[in-house]
Structures are given as structure tokens and as C-alpha cells.
Amino acid sequence: MGPAGQALERSAGAAPRALRAAAGLAASAAIVMAVHASEPGPDGSADPGARADALVRTMTLDEKIHLLHGTLGFAYEGRPAPAGAHGGAGFVAALPRLGIPALQLNDGPLGVRNIDGGPEGRATAMPSSQALAASFDPGLAFESGRIMGREARDRGFNVLLAGGANVERDAWNGRNFEYLGEDPVLAGRIVTAQLRGIQSQGVVSTVKHLVANSQETDRGFVDMAADERSLREIDLLPFEIAVKESGVGSVMCAYNKVNGVYACENARLLNTLKAEWGFKGWVMSDWGATHSTAQAANAGLDQEFWEERYFAGALKAAVEKGEVSAARIDDMVRRILRSLAAVGALDRDEPVRLVDAAAGLAVAQRVAENGIVLLENRNALLPLSADRLRTIAVIGRRADIGVLSGGGSSRVDAIGGVTLDDTPPGTDPDLAMFASTGWHHSSPLQAIRGIAPSAKVEFDPGEDVKAAARLAASADVAIVFAWQTRTEGEDLRSLSLPAGQDELIRKVASVLTPWAHEVGAVLEAWYPGNRGAEAIASILFGRINPSGRLPVSFPRAEADLPRPRPPEPRADASNPKTAPAHSPVVTLGEGLAVGYRWYDSQKKLPAYEFGYGLSYTTFAYSKLTVNRDLSVEFDLANTGKLSGTEVAQLYLEFPAQAGEPAKRLAGWARVELAPGERRRVRISADPYALRAWDTSTGEWRRPAGRYRMHVGASSRILPLAQEIDVRDVQPD
Ligand code: BGC
């Protein structure tokens, strides 16, 4: 359906919905009053819980059950799209009698997905979540969330399945680009800001996938085994921060089992979320991740997606048999309605429209500019001079057209379009976004031509290594755009670059540098999104001084990883129905030692460490003081010749008896300094970094003893350190 059709359909009703419902009811005055009482005040201040309660009181059991399961919002396997659906990943039809709008859900987390594929459904393709995390910039995460929320709303969606918060335990994971790196506090703070930004636009957001969904192989049935303390301190922590700090309206439970029980029927897990953290929103299952009716409902699952096997008729029957209480059903419904009311989505009645592309692209470019990481810059090769270069070779697959995107449900149909490669013949079009390599239309070749108009810029796709090397030899500088696809539903089988690119880069480098087999400069651009090429060109030519820092450690070799080999699949991982009787168990044996904590504990050197990234200027750290509240102050100076932004980082070491890995990120500050400028910088330790889980009491503690605070430019470049004694405290 085109936008005009959608607008027509949606304008059929008149706002406000609750009033309309009440007027249309052959209902008692008491109901009308109850619904009236739940109307928002003129300042929008009505208590969303009270509004939800008022509605729940007026609902029949069938109406309640109706809200507790949803289907796909698009045509699939011969079934037409449900009437009124806007083509999103999920849909629950409206309840007009009650003025409850349809739930229109869509992915997330890198922008608004366009499943039906019409050009009017295009939206801003944000850079990967790794790039966002690499910015270390919650303010920018809010901005990018704000754009995604606005665009979701413009496209007629009121729930965005955004907020990928699984901690990267494993470089193999096909979905790492949807997540925010290996540090739980960084991931938690960035996702919190992003969720707030999304919800500021009147759209409910979702944080996913709870929890330990750190591999795609066998994801529908694999059993992730982890000890309580590691789950609390690592995997659950970003979710805890998001739930407590962002007001996120929904949580998606994961496909996998956690310690023997499917996440979506895991009472222990879901109780932690609701009873302990005070989560007031609803838990929805990942698509096809519900495995039972009474067990799941009683464990805390509130809504089933997408097969409607367990929470439709079967749930009603379970209520009638007394297996699930009426009170629990009310709780499930209340949670959904409350979250919708809290962001204003219960009252929404506006036309579907095209997104504001210019606003989205500007923010996408800023995220890429702040998230791209300069890894190497030998002899200050970068920034390039647009005036001095006469010939530039641009080499690499599709570098004339676009930048790479990850695959799967998070792939956004970018503004400008997407080109798909590698789709195996006969692939179901619905699955092409999982099976193919996709390129957002943001052309490196065009961007470089634009920024260096007097140079002759020539392109070679890099398929024929000799031809590429010849072009490189004839140029003043060669820029190779290397790529590596990741996709949902599949883990990497090798961490090396695919399609002979190592050889390509080596050959190109050897004709151009006196130090054969090494290149002059390396930029990690992640999947840089809808304006990725423009951001890369701005950095290459020095319009932007790079300030991104790695949110993940890069290993020197696969053998250095906690799991040196990729997971071996048991069955078709993309099909949860093929679950074997006994789930394969993956033990997260590294425990707390995730990412940089792993390298520290193994005394191994990564190729590039967490927190690392170069700038075109240099910074110096001095004069550290540590305060009693574990905040730190220090002098930071720009000792180079260009303005630049440093991400100054605070790490803390717990007292040895706490049994923690060597150090953890406790805070950071993005500081912009002019050449020669010096500033006193203060970083407070994040309260969530100041806790250790005490397994014997089942509580958080800040163990007494001698803490060591480190300050510097990465998890390994830590020029300042000081110790301080801390008394044993139980954090709030
Ligand atoms: C993914 C979720 C996604 C859902 C709906 C699932 O396959 O795991 O992240 O939100 O599909 O598209």
C-alpha cells in the first residue's frame, strides 16, 4: 500500500481515541467515567498506569487475550498482510471499541526496516551499533534514537524493536554489528540514551535480546550456560541499566535457553527484570521464541510473537482451566497499555508520511564521523591533501556505489537504495536480506571525487588483483575499501577478510609503500550507514579529526579468543521448529573475563585493544587526583597542531580479594581541545561500575579494600594511576 492509502485509512477515526470509544459504547456511565478519568490532562500528565488500569477494567477476556499475541505485519508464505498493518515485523489489530490502536511493530535497531520494499518505505540507515558505541557519546546516541523514533512514527509504527544490548562475548557472532561492544557499562549507557531518544518521539522502544544471545548458531534452541555472577556483571548489566534509566517500554526475550530454561519462560530471569529491577513495561518473545503457554505466562512473558501458537486460544483455555490467573492476564495487558500510554502512543492518530531524509542523513553522518576509528597512521599519511594529490585509486567491491550493511532483520532500506549481492539463486525474497551482502547507496568514489575535485579519482572493484595493483601503481595514493559481511542467523566461519582481500591489500600496498606488506593507514569504518562514504571521505581528507574508539578488542589470531573456533551448528539455526530433543550446551567458561578483561586475564596482547583509536593530533595526561567518591580529576592537553577530541577513559581495579578481572571501564569523557589547550577534566565513576555481585548473599557489594584508578587513552594506554581505600558498602 502506498502512503496515500495508508493516510486515508488511518484518518478514518477522530482523536482522542478513548473519548471516541466511550461515546460509541452502549456502555454504562461508570465505564464512560473510567475512560474519561484515564484521559491525559492538557499537559499530558495523566498517570499511564492509571490509564492502563482504567482500560483493563473495561475489557473482556477475549479483548485482553487479543493483545497478548501478534503476527507478522506483512504478507508471508501465501498469507496476505493483515488488514490495517503497515508492513512491519509485527502487528496486533486495533480494538476500536476501546480506542486502543493497532500495535505496529518494526525493526530496529539501525533504523526503520522496510519489509515490503517500496521506495516510500525507505528510512535512514544508521551506522552499525558498534559505530555508535565507538563514539562513546550518549548525546549522539540520543540524537540517533530521536531520528529512528521520528522515522518509525512517520512510517506508522508505534513500537520500534530497537536497542540491541547483548554484550559481545564472541567475535564470531553474526549479529555483533547490532550490539554495542564488549563493555556492559558502555553498552548500557549508549543503549539507554538511544532508547530515550526513540521514546521521546512517542514510540515505544524495545531492548533485546534478553539474554546471553551471544551466538547465532543454533540460536533457536542452544542452551547458554553461565554462572550467576557473570550474567549479572556482564550480560544482564546493559539491560539493567536500560530498564532502570531509560523508561524503555518493552523487553524482547531471546531465542536461546539460559541455564537450561528457554529465556521466554525463564521465571528466574524474568523475575529479575520485573520484581528486582522494577520493570513496568511488557516482555515480548522474539519471533518464534515462545515454547509454552502456562509456564511462559506464569514465568513473566507478556506477549507472544509471531506464530500465535501459545498465547491465543491456548492462553484463554489456560485461564479457563485456572492454570493462568485472571490477575496475571490483567498484569500482562496493563503492562502493554501502560507503555503505550507512557509515550503517548495510545492517543496517536496521524497520517503515515515520508521521512525527513535530510534530518536523518545529517545525524547518520555524524554518528559515522564520531564512530570511525583510526587504527594506523604511519608517517602521518592521513589526512590526505585534496590540493596536492593528482591521482587517487579507489579500490574495492562496490566502492563505486555504496558502503556495506549487515544482514538480517536489522537491514534498513537506505535512503537512496540498497544493492544486494550474492543472493543464492532461488532464494525466497523474504530471506534475501539474511542471505545477501547489501550495500547502502553512499558512494565512496563519489564522496572522494566531491572532496578532492581537482584530483583524477579512478575506480577498480579489486576482483582482479593485478589490475587493481596496476591502478594503484599509477596513482599518488590508493584507498582500498575492504569488507566483511555479517548477518543474523549465522555466525562467521572465519575472522579473516573474505574473497581474497588480504592478498588484494598486500599487493596494492606493496606497490605503494617502501615497507611492503604494510599499509600506511587503516580506518575501521564498521558498517557506516547511509552517509558512510561522506564520513569516510571527511576523515581521510581531514575535514573531521577522527575521535572514535574501539568498543571491542580486535584479536591478533583466532586462537587467542575464548572460543578459538566458530560454533558448530547442530541444525538449521534459522528455524526454531527444528529444535533437537537435547539442546547443545555452550558454556560461557570465560565468565567475567569478557573482551579486554579476557586479554588481561590471559596476559595476551590484542591486535588493537578496547578503547583504542588515533587522532590527527596528540594528547597528554597529567596531575591525577582521586576523590573519595572515586571520581577523578586530571589535566588533559592537546599537544598537537590540530583541534581534536579525546575520549579520556577511567578504569578501575577492584581490590585483589574481590576476585574480579584486572580492570573495568568505569567512565569516560569526550573532550574537544584546540591546539595547545589544556583543561582540568573530571570523570565520575559510573555507579553501575562500582558494584560486584556477591554470590553468597545474592546482592551487589562494593568490596572494601584498596582500589586502583587508571586514566588514559585506551584499556592499555593508561599513563595515570592512583590507589584509594574504600570501605565495604552496599550500593543503592
Ligand atoms: C530477531 C529480532 C527481530 C525479530 C523481528 C528476529 O528474528 O531476532 O531481533 O526483532 O526477528 O523481525
XYZ file of N, CA and C and ligand atoms in Angstrom, residues 89 107 113 161 175 208-209 219 252 255 286-287 409 488, ligand 1:
54
model
N 7.416 -5.727 11.168
C 7.755 -7.081 11.586
C 6.662 -7.705 12.441
N 11.419 -3.457 13.068
C 12.835 -3.419 13.448
C 13.382 -2.064 13.053
N 13.009 -0.618 9.403
C 13.063 -1.615 8.337
C 11.914 -1.400 7.336
N 11.624 -2.083 17.400
C 12.357 -3.188 18.029
C 13.845 -2.840 18.038
N 25.722 -11.233 14.663
C 24.941 -10.020 14.932
C 25.709 -8.982 15.734
N 16.700 -5.609 23.529
C 16.711 -7.029 23.153
C 18.138 -7.526 23.062
N 18.421 -8.801 23.123
C 17.558 -9.950 23.324
C 17.967 -10.520 24.662
N 20.587 -20.767 17.427
C 20.045 -19.814 18.395
C 18.655 -20.198 18.899
N 12.536 -7.623 24.784
C 12.356 -8.840 23.984
C 13.222 -9.944 24.578
N 15.841 -16.084 21.863
C 15.522 -17.427 21.369
C 16.091 -18.529 22.269
N 10.940 -13.044 21.281
C 11.493 -12.926 19.939
C 10.597 -13.766 19.016
N 10.726 -13.550 17.746
C 9.772 -14.119 16.782
C 9.898 -15.659 16.716
N 17.243 -8.965 10.046
C 16.069 -8.131 10.321
C 16.432 -6.677 10.563
N 22.408 -11.791 10.582
C 21.605 -12.504 11.581
C 21.402 -13.957 11.149
C 15.162 -11.149 15.502
C 14.690 -9.918 16.272
C 13.720 -9.142 15.425
C 12.568 -10.048 15.037
C 11.518 -9.346 14.201
C 14.010 -11.952 14.942
O 14.491 -12.877 14.029
O 15.953 -11.942 16.334
O 15.786 -9.111 16.624
O 13.286 -8.007 16.118
O 13.082 -11.131 14.280
O 11.978 -9.063 12.936
